[in-house]
Coordinates of C-alpha atoms and ligand atoms in Angstrom, one line a residue:
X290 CA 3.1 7.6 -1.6
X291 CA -0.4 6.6 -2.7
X292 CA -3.6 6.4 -0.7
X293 CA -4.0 3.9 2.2
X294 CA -5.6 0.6 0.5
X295 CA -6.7 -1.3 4.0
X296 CA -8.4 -0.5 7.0
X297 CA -7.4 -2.6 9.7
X298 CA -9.5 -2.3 12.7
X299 CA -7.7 -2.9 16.1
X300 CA -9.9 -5.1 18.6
X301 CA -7.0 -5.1 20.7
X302 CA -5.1 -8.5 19.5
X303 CA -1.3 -8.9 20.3
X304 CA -0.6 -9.2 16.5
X305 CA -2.7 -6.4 15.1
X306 CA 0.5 -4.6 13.7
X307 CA 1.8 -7.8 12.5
X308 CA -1.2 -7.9 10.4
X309 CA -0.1 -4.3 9.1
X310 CA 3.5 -5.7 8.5
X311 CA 2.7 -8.5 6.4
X312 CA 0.4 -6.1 4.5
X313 CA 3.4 -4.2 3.9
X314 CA 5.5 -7.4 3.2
X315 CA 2.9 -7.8 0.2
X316 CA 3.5 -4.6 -1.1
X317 CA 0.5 -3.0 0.2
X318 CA -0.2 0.0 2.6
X319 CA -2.5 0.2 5.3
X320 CA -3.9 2.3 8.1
X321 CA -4.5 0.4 11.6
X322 CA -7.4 2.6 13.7
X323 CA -8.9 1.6 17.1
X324 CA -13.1 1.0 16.6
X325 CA -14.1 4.4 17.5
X326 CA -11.6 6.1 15.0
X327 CA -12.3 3.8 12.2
X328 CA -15.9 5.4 12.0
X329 CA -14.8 8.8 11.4
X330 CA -12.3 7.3 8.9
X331 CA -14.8 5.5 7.1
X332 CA -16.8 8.7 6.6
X333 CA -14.0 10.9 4.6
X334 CA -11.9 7.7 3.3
X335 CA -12.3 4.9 1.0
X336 CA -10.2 1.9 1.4
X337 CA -10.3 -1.5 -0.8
X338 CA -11.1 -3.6 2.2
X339 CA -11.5 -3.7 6.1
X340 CA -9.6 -6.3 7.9
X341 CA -11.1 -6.8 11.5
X342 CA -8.1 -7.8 13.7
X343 CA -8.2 -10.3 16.7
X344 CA -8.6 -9.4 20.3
X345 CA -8.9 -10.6 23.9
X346 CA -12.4 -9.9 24.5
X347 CA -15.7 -12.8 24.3
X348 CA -18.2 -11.0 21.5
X349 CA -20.5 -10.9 24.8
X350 CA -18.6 -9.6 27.2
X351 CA -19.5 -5.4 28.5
X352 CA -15.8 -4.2 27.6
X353 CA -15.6 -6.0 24.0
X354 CA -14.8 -3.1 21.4
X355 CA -17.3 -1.1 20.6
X356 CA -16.9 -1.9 16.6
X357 CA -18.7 0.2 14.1
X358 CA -21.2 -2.1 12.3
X359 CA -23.3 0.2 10.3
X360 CA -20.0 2.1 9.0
X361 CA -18.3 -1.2 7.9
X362 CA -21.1 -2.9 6.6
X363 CA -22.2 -0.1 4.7
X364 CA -18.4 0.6 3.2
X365 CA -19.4 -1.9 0.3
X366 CA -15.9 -3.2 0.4
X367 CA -14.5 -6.6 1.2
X368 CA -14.5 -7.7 4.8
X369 CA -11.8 -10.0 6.8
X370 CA -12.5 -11.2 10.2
X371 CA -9.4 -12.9 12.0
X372 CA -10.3 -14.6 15.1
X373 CA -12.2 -12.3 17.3
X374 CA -12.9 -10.2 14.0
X375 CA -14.6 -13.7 12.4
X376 CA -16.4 -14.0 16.0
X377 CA -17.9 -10.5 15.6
X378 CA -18.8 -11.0 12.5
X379 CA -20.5 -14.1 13.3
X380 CA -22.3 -12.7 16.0
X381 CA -23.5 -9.7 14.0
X382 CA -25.5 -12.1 11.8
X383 CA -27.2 -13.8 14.3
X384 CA -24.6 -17.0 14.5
X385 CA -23.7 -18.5 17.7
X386 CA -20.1 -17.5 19.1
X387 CA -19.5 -20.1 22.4
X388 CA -16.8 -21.1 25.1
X389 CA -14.6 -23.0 22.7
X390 CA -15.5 -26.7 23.5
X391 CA -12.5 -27.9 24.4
X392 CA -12.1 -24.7 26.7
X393 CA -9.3 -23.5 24.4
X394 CA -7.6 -23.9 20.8
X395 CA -3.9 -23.1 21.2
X396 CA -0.9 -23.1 18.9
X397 CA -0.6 -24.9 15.8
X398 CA -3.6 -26.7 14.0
X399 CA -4.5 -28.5 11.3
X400 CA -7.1 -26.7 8.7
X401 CA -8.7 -28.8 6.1
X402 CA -9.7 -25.7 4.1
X403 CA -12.5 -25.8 0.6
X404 CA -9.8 -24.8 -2.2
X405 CA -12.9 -23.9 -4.2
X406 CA -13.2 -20.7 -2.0
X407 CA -10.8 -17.8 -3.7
X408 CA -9.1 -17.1 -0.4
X409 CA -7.8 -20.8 0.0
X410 CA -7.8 -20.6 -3.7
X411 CA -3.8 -22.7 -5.4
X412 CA -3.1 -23.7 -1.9
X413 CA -3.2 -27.4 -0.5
X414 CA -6.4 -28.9 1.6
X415 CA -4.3 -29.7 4.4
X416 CA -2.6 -27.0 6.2
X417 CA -0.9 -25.9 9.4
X418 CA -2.5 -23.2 11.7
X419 CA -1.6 -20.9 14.2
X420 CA -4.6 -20.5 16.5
X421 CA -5.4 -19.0 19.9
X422 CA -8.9 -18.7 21.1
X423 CA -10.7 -19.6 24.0
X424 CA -14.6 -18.5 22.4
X425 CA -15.3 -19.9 18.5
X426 CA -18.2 -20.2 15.9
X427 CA -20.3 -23.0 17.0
X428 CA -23.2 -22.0 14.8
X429 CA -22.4 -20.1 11.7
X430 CA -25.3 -17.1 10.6
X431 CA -27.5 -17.5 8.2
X432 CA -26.3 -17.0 4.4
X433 CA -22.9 -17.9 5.2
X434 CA -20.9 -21.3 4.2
X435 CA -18.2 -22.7 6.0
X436 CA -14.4 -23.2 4.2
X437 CA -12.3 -24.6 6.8
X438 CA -12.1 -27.1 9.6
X439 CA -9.7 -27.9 12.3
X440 CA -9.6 -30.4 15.2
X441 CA -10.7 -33.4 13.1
X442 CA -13.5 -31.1 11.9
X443 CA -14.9 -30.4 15.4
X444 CA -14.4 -26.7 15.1
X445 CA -15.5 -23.9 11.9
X446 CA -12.2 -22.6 10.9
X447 CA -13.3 -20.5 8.1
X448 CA -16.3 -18.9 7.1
X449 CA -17.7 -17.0 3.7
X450 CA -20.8 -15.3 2.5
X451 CA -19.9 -14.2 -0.9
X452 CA -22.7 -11.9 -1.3
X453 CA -22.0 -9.9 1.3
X454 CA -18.2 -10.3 0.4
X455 CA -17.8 -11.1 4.2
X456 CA -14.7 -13.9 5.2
X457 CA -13.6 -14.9 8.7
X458 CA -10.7 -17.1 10.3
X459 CA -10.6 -18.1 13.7
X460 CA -7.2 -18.9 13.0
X461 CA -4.0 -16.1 12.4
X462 CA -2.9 -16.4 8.8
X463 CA -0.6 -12.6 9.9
X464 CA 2.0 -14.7 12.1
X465 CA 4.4 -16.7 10.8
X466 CA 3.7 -19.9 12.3
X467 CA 0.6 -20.3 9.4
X468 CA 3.3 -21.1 7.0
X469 CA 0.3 -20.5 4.0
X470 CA -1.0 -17.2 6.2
X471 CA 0.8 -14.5 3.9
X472 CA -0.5 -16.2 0.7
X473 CA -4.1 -16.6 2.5
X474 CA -3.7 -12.5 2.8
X475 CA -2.3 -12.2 -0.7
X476 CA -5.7 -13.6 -2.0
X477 CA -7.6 -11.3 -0.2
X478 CA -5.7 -8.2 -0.9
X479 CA -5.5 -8.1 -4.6
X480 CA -7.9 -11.3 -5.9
X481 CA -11.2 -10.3 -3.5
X482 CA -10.1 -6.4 -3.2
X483 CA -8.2 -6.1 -5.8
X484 CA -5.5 -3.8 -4.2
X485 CA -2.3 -3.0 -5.8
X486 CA 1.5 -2.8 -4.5
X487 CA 2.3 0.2 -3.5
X488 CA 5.1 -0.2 -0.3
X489 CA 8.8 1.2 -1.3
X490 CA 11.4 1.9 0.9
X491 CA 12.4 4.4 -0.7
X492 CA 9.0 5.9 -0.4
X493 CA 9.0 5.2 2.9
X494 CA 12.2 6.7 3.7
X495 CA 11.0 10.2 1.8
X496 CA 7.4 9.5 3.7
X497 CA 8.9 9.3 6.9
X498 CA 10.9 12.6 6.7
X499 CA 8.8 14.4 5.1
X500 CA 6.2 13.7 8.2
X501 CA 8.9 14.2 10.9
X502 CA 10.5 17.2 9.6
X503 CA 7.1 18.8 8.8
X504 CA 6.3 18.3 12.4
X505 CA 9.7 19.5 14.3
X506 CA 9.0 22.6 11.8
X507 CA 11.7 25.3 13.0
X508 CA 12.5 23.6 16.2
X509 CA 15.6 21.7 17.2
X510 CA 15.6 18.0 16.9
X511 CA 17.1 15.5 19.8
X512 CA 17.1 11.8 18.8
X513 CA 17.9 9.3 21.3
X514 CA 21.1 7.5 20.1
X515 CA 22.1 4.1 20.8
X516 CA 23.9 3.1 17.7
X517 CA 21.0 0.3 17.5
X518 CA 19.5 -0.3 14.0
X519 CA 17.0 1.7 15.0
X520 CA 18.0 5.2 16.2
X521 CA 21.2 4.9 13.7
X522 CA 18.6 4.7 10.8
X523 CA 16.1 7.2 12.0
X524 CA 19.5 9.4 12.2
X525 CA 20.4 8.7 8.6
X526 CA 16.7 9.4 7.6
X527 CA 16.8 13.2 9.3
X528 CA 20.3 14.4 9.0
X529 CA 20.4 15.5 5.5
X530 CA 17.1 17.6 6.0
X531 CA 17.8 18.7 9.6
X532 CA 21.7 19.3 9.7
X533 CA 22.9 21.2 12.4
X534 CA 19.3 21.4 14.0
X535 CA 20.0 17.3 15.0
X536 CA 21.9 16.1 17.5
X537 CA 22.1 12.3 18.8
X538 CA 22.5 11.5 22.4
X539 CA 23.8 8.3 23.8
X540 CA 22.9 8.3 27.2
X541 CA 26.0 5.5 29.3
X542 CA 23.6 4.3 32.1
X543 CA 26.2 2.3 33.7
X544 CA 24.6 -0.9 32.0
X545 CA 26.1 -0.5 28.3
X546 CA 28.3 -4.2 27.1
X547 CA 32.1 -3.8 26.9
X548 CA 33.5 -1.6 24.3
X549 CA 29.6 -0.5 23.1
X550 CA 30.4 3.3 23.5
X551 CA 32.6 2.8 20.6
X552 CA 30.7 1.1 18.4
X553 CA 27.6 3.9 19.3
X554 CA 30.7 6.6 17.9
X555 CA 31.4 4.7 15.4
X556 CA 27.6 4.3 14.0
X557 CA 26.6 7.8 14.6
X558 CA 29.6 9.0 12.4
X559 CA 28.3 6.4 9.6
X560 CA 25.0 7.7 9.9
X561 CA 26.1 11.4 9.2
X562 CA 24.9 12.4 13.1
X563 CA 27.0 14.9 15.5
X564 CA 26.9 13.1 18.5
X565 CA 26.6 13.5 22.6
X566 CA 27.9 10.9 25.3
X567 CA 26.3 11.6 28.7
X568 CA 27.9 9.7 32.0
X569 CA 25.1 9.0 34.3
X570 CA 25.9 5.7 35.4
X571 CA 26.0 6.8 39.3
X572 CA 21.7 8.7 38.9
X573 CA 20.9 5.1 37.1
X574 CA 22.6 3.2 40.2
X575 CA 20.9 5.6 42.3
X576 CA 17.3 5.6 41.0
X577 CA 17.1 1.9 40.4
X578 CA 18.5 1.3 44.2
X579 CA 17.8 -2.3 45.1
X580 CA 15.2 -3.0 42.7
X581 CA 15.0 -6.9 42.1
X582 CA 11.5 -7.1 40.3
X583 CA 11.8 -6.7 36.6
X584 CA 8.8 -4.6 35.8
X585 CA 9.2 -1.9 38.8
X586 CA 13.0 -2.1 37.8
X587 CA 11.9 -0.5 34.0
X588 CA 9.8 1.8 35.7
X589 CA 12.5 3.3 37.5
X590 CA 15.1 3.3 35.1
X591 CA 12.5 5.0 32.9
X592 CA 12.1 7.6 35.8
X593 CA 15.5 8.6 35.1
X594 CA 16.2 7.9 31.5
X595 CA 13.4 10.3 30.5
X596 CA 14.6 13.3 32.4
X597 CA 18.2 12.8 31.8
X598 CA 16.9 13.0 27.7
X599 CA 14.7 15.6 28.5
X600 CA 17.7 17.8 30.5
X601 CA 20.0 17.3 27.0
X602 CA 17.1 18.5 25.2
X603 CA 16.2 21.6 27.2
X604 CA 20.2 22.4 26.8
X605 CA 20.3 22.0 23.2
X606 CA 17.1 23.4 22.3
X607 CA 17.4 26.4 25.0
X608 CA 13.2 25.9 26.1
X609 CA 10.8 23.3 25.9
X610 CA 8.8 24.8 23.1
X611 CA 12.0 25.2 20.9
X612 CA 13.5 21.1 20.8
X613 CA 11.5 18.2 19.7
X614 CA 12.8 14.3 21.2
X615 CA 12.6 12.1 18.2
X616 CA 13.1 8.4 19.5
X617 CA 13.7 5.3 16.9
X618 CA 10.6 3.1 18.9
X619 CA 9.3 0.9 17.0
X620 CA 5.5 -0.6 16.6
X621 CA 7.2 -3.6 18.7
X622 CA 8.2 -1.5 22.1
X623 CA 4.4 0.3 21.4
X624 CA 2.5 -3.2 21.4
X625 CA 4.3 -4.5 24.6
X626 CA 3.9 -1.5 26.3
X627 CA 0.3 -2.5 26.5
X628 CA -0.2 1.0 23.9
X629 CA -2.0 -0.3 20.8
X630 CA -5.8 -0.5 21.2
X631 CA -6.7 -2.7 24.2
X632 CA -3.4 -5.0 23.8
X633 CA -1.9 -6.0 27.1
X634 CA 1.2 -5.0 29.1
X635 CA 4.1 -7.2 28.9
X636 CA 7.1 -4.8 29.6
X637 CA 7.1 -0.7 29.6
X638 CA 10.0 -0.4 26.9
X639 CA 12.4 2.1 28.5
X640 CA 11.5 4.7 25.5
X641 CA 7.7 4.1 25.4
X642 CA 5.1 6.8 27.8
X643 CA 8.0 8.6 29.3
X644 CA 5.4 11.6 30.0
X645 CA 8.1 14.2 29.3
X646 CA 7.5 18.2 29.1
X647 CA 9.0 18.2 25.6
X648 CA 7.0 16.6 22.8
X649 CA 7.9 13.4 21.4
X650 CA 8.3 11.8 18.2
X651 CA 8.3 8.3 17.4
X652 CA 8.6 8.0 13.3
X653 CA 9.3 4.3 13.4
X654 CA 5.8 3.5 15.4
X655 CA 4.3 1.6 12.6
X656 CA 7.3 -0.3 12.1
X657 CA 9.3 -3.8 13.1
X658 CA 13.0 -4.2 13.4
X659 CA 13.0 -6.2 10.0
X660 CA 11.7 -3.3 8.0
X661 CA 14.2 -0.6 9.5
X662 CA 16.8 -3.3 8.6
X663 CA 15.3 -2.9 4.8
X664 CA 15.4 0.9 5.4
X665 CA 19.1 0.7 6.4
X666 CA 20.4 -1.0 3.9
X667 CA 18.5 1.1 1.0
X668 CA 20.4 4.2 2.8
X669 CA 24.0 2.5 2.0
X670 CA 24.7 1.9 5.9
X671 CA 26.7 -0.9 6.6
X672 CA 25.9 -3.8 8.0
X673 CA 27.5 -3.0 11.7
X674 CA 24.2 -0.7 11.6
X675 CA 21.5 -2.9 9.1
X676 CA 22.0 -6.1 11.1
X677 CA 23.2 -5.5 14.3
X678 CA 21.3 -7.1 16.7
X679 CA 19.3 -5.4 19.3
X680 CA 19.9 -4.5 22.5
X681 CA 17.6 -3.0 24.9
X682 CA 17.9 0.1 26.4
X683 CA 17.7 -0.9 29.7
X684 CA 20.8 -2.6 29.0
X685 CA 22.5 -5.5 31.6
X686 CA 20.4 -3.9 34.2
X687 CA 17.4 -6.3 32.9
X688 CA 19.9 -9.5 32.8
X689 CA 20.8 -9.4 36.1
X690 CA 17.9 -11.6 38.0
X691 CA 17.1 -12.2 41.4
X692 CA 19.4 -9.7 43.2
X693 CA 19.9 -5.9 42.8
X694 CA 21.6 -4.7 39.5
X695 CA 24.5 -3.8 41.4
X696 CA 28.2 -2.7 39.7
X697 CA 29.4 -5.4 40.6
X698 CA 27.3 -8.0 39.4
X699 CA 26.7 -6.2 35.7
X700 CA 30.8 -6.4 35.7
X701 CA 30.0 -10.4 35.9
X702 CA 27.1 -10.5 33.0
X703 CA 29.3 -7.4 31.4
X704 CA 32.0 -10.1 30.9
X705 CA 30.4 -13.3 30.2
X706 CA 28.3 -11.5 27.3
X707 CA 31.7 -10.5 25.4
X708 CA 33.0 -14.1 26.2
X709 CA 30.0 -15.5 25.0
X710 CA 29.5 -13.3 21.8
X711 CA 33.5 -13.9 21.1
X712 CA 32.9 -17.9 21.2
X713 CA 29.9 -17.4 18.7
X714 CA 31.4 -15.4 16.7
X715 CA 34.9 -17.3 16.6
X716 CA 32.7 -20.4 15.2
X717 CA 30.7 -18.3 12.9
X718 CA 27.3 -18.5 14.8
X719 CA 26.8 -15.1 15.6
X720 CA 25.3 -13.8 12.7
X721 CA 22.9 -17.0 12.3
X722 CA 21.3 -15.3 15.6
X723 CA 18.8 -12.4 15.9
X724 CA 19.5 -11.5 19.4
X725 CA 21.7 -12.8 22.0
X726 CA 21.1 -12.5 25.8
X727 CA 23.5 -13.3 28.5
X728 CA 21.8 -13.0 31.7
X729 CA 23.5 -13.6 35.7
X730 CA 21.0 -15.4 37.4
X731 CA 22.0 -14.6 41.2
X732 CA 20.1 -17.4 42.9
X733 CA 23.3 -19.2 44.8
X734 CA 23.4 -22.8 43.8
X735 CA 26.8 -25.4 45.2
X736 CA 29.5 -25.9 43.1
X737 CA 33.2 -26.8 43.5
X738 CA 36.1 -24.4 42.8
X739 CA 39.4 -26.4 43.6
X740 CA 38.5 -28.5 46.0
X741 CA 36.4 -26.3 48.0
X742 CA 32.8 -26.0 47.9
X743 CA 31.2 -23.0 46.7
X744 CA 28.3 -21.3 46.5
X745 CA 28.0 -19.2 43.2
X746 CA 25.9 -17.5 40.3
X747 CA 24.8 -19.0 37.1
X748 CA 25.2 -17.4 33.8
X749 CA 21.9 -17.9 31.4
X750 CA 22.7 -18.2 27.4
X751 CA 19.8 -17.8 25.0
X752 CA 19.7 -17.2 21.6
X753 CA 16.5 -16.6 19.3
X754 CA 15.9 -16.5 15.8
X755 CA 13.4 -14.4 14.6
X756 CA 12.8 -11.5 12.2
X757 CA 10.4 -9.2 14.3
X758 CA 10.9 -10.0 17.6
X759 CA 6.8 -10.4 18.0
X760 CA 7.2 -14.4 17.7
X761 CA 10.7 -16.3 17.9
X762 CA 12.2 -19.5 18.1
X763 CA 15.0 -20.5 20.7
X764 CA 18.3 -21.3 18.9
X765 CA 20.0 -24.6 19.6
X766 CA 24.2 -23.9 20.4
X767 CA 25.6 -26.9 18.9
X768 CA 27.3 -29.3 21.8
X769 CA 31.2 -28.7 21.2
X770 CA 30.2 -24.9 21.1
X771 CA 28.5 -25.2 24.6
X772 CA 31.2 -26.8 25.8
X773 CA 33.5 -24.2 25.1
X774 CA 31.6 -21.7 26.6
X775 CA 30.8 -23.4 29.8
X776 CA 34.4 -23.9 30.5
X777 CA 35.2 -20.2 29.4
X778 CA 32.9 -19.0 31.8
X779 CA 32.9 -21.3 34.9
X780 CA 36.5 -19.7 35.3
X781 CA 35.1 -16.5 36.6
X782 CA 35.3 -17.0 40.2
X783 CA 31.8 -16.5 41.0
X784 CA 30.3 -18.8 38.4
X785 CA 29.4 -22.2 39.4
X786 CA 27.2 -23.2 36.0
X787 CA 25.7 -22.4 32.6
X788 CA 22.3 -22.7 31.6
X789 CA 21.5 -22.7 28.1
X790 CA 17.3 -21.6 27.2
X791 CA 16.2 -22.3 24.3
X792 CA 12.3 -21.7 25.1
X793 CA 10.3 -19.5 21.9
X794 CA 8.7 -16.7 22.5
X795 CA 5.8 -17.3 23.5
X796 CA 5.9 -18.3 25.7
X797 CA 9.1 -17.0 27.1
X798 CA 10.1 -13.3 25.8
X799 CA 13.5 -12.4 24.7
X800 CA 15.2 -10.7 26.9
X801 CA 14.6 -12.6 31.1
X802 CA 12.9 -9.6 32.3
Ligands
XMP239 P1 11.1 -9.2 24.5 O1 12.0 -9.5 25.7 O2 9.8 -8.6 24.9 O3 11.9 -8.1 23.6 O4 10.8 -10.4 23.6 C1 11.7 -7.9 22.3 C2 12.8 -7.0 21.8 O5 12.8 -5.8 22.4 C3 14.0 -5.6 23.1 N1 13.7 -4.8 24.4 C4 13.8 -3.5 24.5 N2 14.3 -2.6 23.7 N3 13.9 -1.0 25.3 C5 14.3 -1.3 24.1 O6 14.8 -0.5 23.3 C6 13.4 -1.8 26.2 O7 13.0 -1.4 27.3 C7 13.3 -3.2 25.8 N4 12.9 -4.3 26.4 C8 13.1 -5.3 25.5 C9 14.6 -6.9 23.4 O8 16.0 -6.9 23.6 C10 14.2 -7.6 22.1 O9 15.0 -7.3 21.1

């Protein structure tokens, strides 16, 4: 693979790594650095531009990242500010970054950009932004010229100063909701810097086992197998170069969907892996007791899904020092697990900070579930691995709400998920979903069963389209599909009613805890 092109600079945004994968989407490769590494970067590397990434911080506020202004002024390459980057900026030149006047610009927003300017350059005046920001440019610095407005003009979208081949956007051109956003980056990347494509997956595939296997070295290798996309791939990646030295571990925690063991056999002999089932349904039941809140409920289950893959490791490798875990996370699970920069906490992922004896791999880090998906399929796997949809490793423990994840309630969610998934599959829906969560919400609501009243659960459906899980839009089940599966389930004794949420993310995450 070729030299790293970009420097992104991480002020602690949610969608810093997105900016990374749409770089990537474009072809291009890129190195994403928190402020205080990208100044020792700066002094031994060379890239073709320096993208300064959003964040949650006000420009003026004591903890705003400490950004390296001499090192990335002096670089003599191109400069992007997004959002908090373009605030920076503007403050670094003696503009005036304020309270945004209307308190906050959220969501989508029309830009009028100046088409003149060669970042806006073959795209149309008018244009729909994603934006969300609570400080913005109310008075640009001196020397530089503003190329876009939103809110009726009220508020400086865009900003140049083409001498110092400086640009900033309050708004996100990285997420998909700026439909023009990629081609916005497009312009910068290879008509202001000049960069060139240089992203394979085949590359990528040889990159990312030549990095791993350099680093298990002699030792034994222990990869965490759930027969996701993920961990199937990353097991396709090392088998040929690690052989015997592999072995994949599926740990049954007691909250796996009906018939998934087979399926995880079934993947890990496509991807070429010897595999391991352990049974510790009873130590999940134990350690997650009668947990009801969603957060301390990952914690726990982390507090035994660690050490039950660090046991299997010890026995495989013999010591600590001879077995390295490699575990298919991706940059996803690392961002909401509040681990990138400054970025906030949403959920600890159950693979993410386990704080294990062993060390810890995670090749896929810098990557989202579409791109594995790419990796897949150049690998020949079939598409029960490429596009299978996720499932997270905390399984139907975090779709049971309200009451303790107890056996006999997951049997409940167990059994409406495969009735669900069989009606959406039966009228070809299935596959037009990325992800499909059934959730049991326990709150007891009155129903009628015969003629008696009743007092009963409610099953949740949702289904979300999206390709990297970072953004997504709630799927709409058509009506006579609805239908069917309210009456499917409501037979299950205990079920009183069917809620269907079709909420995006944001605000509402995937999965309902
Ligand atoms: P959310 O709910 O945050 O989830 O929108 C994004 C994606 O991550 C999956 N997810 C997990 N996957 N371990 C995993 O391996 C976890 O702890 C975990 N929590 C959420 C979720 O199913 C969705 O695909």
């Amino acid at each position: 693979m070729s030299s790293i092109q970009k420097l992104i600079i991480d002020c602690g945004g949610q969608y810093t790594l997105v900016i990374g994968r749409t770089l990537r989407e474009l072809g291009v490769r890129s190195i994403i650095l928190p402020p205080k590494k990208a100044a020792a970067w700066l002094k031994t590397n060379k890239s073709k531009g320096i993208i300064l990434s959003g964040g949650n911080f006000s420009v003026y506020s004591e903890d705003a990242p400490h950004v390296p202004a001499q090192e990335i002024l002096e670089a003599g390459v191109p400069i992007l500010g997004i959002c908090y980057g373009m605030q920076w900026l503007a403050h670094q030149f003696d503009g005036t970054v304020m309270p945004h006047w209307e308190s906050k610009e959220y969501g989508k927003a029309e830009a009028v950009f100046d088409t003149a300017d060669k970042l806006f350059s073959g795209l149309p005046k008018k244009n729909v932004v994603w934006a969300s920001h609570g400080d913005s440019v109310a008075v640009l610095p001196k020397g530089f010229r503003q190329i876009a407005s939103s809110e009726g003009g009220k508020t400086i979208a865009a900003m140049v100063n083409r001498k110092k081949k400086i640009w900033g956007v309050q708004f996100h051109p990285e997420v998909v909701q700026t439909p023009n956003g990629k081609k916005i980056l497009a312009r910068f990347l290879f008509d202001i810097c000049g960069c060139q494509k240089d992203w394979y997956p085949q590359d990528v595939i040889a990159g990312i086992r030549a990095e791993t296997v350099a680093t298990i070295g002699s030792r034994k290798a222990l990869v965490g197998f759930s027969g996701g996309v993920d961990s199937s791939t990353l097991a396709a990646i090392l088998s040929p170069a690690l052989g015997k030295n592999l072995l994949a571990v599926c740990i049954d925690t007691g909250g796996l969907r009906q018939d998934e063991l087979r399926e995880v056999r079934k993947n890990a002999q496509c991807a070429g892996v010897a595999l391991k089932v352990v049974s510790a349904a009873g130590r999940f039941q134990k350690g997650l007791g009668n947990t009801v809140h969603s957060e301390a409920k990952r914690r726990r289950f982390k507090r035994v899904y660690g050490p039950t893959l660090q046991r299997e490791a010890l026995a495989f490798g013999g010591n600590k020092d001879s077995v390295v875990l490699v575990q298919g996370t991706l940059a996803t699970d690392i961002i909401e697990s509040g681990l990138v920069g400054e970025a906030q906490l949403i959920k600890s992922h159950h693979n993410v900070g386990l704080g294990l004896q062993i060390p810890q791999v995670h090749p896929f880090r810098n990557l989202f579930k579409y791109e594995v998906r790419e990796l897949a399929e150049q690998l020949g796997l079939p598409e029960c691995i490429s596009k299978r949809q996720p499932f997270p490793g905390p399984g139907l423990y975090v779709r049971v709400v309200g009451k303790p994840a107890r056996p006999d309630k997951l049997a409940i969610v167990r059994w409406a998920d495969e009735e669900v998934a069989r009606i959406l599959k039966k009228h070809k829906l299935y596959h037009r979903i990325s992800q499909l969560v059934v959730g049991l919400d326990c709150l007891r609501t009155v129903g009628i069963k015969g003629d008696e009243r009743v007092y009963g659960f409610s099953v949740v459906v949702r289904a979300v389209q999206t390709s990297d899980f970072m953004t997504a839009v709630g799927y709409q089940i058509p009506a006579k599909v609805r239908r069917e599966i309210d009456a499917c389930v409501t037979k299950h004794p205990k079920i009183v009613r069917v809620y269907y949420n079709e909420t995006h993310k944001p605000p509402a995450t995937t999965e309902l805890e």
